[in-house]
């Protein structure tokens, strides 16, 4: 394994997994058990731990930074893994629907790079449902719940990044017609049971910092430099 972390002196905030510790050790990093002047990075085990340490003069990153850097074989930028409260999508948990795996990968990269999170499983922690058109099980489920979560097209993500600010949701919201709401089964269901579950591997997360990763087709994927590269608004409804 290349010495990816040979210039890293880290301090662990919170309880980190043995796998992350092993990646750091095998990559040549040195651990400090106290916050000294030698520390170059603070590795936080959770978002709350990260936010508690944001007033430090050294980068505070989540463990995903370690995993993604190891997967790419080089130190990645810290910013996408800092979860600073002033990032564009800080506090946002987006759930994609009706997209191809490649489109989900690109959307995941853009959202996480700008401080947000994404989950494939729709549950009570999600703040936004992102889908290209009003269709699918997740959409119908949210029609029934009426207004408990924002439903927007991927253009809201793209345009907000282009503008450097969160644009009004109303311009990108999907309709919730009564006919579709009535089509949802009447029994009460939990959001946690809707659609697929799972989260990306470190290699997928690494895309957020510009490191190539492979999608389901085996092709290399990376953050699109411009909207025209990946037509996210024309996503497949087969997924």
XYZ file of C-alpha atoms in Angstrom:
239
model
C 0.000 0.000 0.000
C 1.436 3.411 -0.933
C 2.309 5.786 1.885
C -0.715 8.004 1.259
C -0.715 9.459 4.773
C 3.028 9.699 5.402
C 2.774 13.463 6.045
C -0.343 13.205 8.210
C -0.246 13.575 11.975
C -3.774 13.007 13.204
C -5.886 13.256 16.325
C -9.068 11.169 16.670
C -12.186 12.915 17.962
C -14.713 10.332 19.106
C -14.689 6.585 18.547
C -13.323 5.604 15.142
C -13.433 2.167 13.542
C -10.461 -0.167 13.559
C -10.542 -0.191 9.746
C -9.974 3.582 9.569
C -7.142 3.328 12.078
C -5.583 0.548 10.008
C -5.813 2.598 6.801
C -4.063 5.493 8.508
C -1.361 3.301 10.012
C -0.727 1.345 6.803
C -0.607 4.630 4.893
C 2.184 5.980 7.081
C 0.229 8.369 9.320
C 1.296 9.147 12.872
C -1.244 9.401 15.665
C -1.207 11.982 18.440
C -3.299 11.334 21.551
C -3.446 15.023 22.432
C -4.086 18.127 20.341
C -0.546 19.384 19.936
C 1.077 21.710 17.422
C 2.209 18.643 15.484
C -1.346 17.648 14.524
C -2.145 18.241 10.840
C -5.640 16.685 10.739
C -8.425 15.950 13.201
C -10.449 12.875 12.234
C -14.016 13.124 13.569
C -16.167 10.022 13.892
C -19.467 11.850 13.387
C -20.947 15.105 12.116
C -21.547 16.343 15.651
C -17.913 15.646 16.578
C -16.804 17.499 13.454
C -18.880 20.570 14.217
C -17.585 20.687 17.791
C -14.030 20.960 16.473
C -14.583 23.523 13.719
C -12.864 26.351 15.611
C -9.465 24.651 15.332
C -6.697 25.896 13.046
C -6.252 22.434 11.470
C -8.618 20.630 9.101
C -11.383 18.649 10.797
C -12.593 15.849 8.521
C -14.846 12.839 8.725
C -13.521 9.288 8.429
C -14.762 9.187 4.841
C -11.799 11.410 3.941
C -9.453 8.640 5.085
C -11.352 5.951 3.181
C -11.635 8.003 -0.008
C -7.984 9.117 0.055
C -6.907 5.517 0.527
C -9.125 4.384 -2.361
C -7.645 7.043 -4.644
C -4.051 6.557 -3.509
C -3.554 10.255 -2.764
C -4.574 12.855 -0.194
C -7.881 14.368 -1.291
C -9.047 17.916 -0.499
C -10.421 18.222 3.021
C -13.265 20.618 2.221
C -15.763 18.035 0.880
C -15.421 16.036 4.096
C -15.442 18.885 6.624
C -19.233 19.246 7.064
C -18.795 22.880 8.000
C -22.183 24.465 8.845
C -21.667 27.192 6.238
C -21.379 24.852 3.227
C -23.985 25.223 0.465
C -25.888 22.025 1.294
C -25.038 21.765 4.994
C -27.847 20.053 6.872
C -29.405 18.646 3.721
C -30.044 14.902 3.373
C -31.168 14.165 -0.173
C -32.721 10.944 -1.409
C -32.585 10.236 -5.173
C -35.296 8.421 -7.093
C -35.993 7.375 -10.694
C -32.343 7.747 -11.726
C -29.763 5.504 -13.343
C -26.871 4.391 -11.126
C -24.523 6.682 -13.056
C -26.759 9.715 -12.514
C -27.084 8.905 -8.815
C -23.284 8.740 -8.599
C -22.866 12.198 -10.105
C -25.600 13.690 -7.948
C -24.038 12.076 -4.866
C -20.704 13.656 -5.752
C -22.102 17.154 -6.180
C -24.211 17.098 -3.015
C -21.514 15.670 -0.744
C -18.838 17.941 -2.220
C -20.928 20.929 -1.125
C -21.539 19.702 2.411
C -24.744 17.682 2.108
C -25.503 14.005 2.485
C -27.362 11.512 0.354
C -29.170 8.288 1.193
C -30.684 5.711 -1.120
C -33.232 4.766 1.504
C -36.030 7.253 2.111
C -36.486 7.698 5.842
C -37.293 10.330 8.444
C -33.798 11.859 8.280
C -34.194 12.896 4.624
C -34.928 16.553 3.877
C -35.232 16.418 0.065
C -36.475 13.882 -2.464
C -34.692 14.499 -5.775
C -36.240 13.046 -8.918
C -36.573 14.129 -12.559
C -40.365 13.794 -12.796
C -43.360 12.898 -10.622
C -43.293 9.109 -10.663
C -42.231 6.092 -8.605
C -42.894 4.540 -5.203
C -41.040 7.212 -3.241
C -42.933 9.990 -4.995
C -46.328 8.371 -4.420
C -45.459 7.760 -0.779
C -44.546 11.407 -0.253
C -47.726 12.529 -2.015
C -49.596 10.750 0.750
C -47.551 12.450 3.486
C -48.118 15.855 1.816
C -45.439 18.406 2.499
C -43.299 16.564 5.057
C -40.303 16.716 2.717
C -39.279 18.875 -0.254
C -39.590 17.165 -3.648
C -37.398 18.841 -6.263
C -35.879 18.143 -9.650
C -32.099 17.680 -10.019
C -31.956 21.111 -11.645
C -32.359 22.636 -8.174
C -29.046 21.035 -7.176
C -27.279 22.103 -10.377
C -28.618 25.660 -10.456
C -27.950 26.246 -6.748
C -24.335 25.191 -7.280
C -24.061 27.466 -10.324
C -25.475 30.416 -8.355
C -23.556 29.658 -5.164
C -26.748 29.895 -3.077
C -29.854 27.859 -2.327
C -32.462 28.830 -4.890
C -36.182 28.943 -4.023
C -37.632 25.436 -3.893
C -40.911 26.562 -5.398
C -39.303 26.993 -8.813
C -38.192 23.342 -8.854
C -40.908 21.607 -6.851
C -42.843 18.683 -8.258
C -46.647 18.698 -8.151
C -48.595 16.522 -5.745
C -51.995 16.134 -7.439
C -54.848 14.733 -5.391
C -55.337 11.916 -7.874
C -51.830 10.626 -7.258
C -52.224 11.031 -3.521
C -55.382 8.923 -3.583
C -53.626 6.246 -5.600
C -51.351 5.490 -2.655
C -52.508 2.529 -0.511
C -54.383 3.681 2.569
C -52.426 1.695 5.147
C -49.930 3.623 7.254
C -46.334 2.907 6.285
C -43.006 4.148 7.519
C -40.684 6.113 5.271
C -37.892 3.745 6.317
C -39.498 0.977 4.242
C -39.588 2.842 0.944
C -37.329 1.882 -1.980
C -33.745 0.677 -1.969
C -31.326 0.947 0.917
C -27.554 1.257 1.102
C -24.786 3.827 0.831
C -21.828 4.175 -1.529
C -18.418 2.664 -1.008
C -15.421 4.903 -0.234
C -14.561 4.849 -3.944
C -17.962 6.317 -4.758
C -17.622 8.916 -2.032
C -14.224 9.795 -3.471
C -15.873 11.055 -6.639
C -16.935 14.100 -4.641
C -13.320 15.191 -4.561
C -12.614 14.477 -8.210
C -11.232 10.942 -7.935
C -12.473 8.557 -10.613
C -14.762 5.688 -9.594
C -16.555 2.984 -11.488
C -20.308 2.747 -11.793
C -22.327 -0.399 -12.320
C -21.335 -0.568 -15.976
C -17.625 -0.489 -15.102
C -17.081 2.875 -16.769
C -15.116 5.579 -15.044
C -17.188 8.322 -13.469
C -16.190 11.713 -12.114
C -17.739 15.050 -11.319
C -19.001 16.585 -14.549
C -17.239 19.898 -15.214
C -20.341 21.331 -16.830
C -24.050 20.615 -17.026
C -23.800 19.361 -20.619
C -21.574 16.407 -19.702
C -24.268 14.494 -17.823
C -27.915 15.117 -18.791
C -29.260 14.595 -15.295
C -32.645 16.018 -16.214
C -33.120 13.127 -18.655
C -32.676 10.356 -16.126
C -34.083 6.889 -16.616
C -37.263 5.972 -14.772
C -36.273 2.311 -14.757
C -34.208 2.522 -11.583
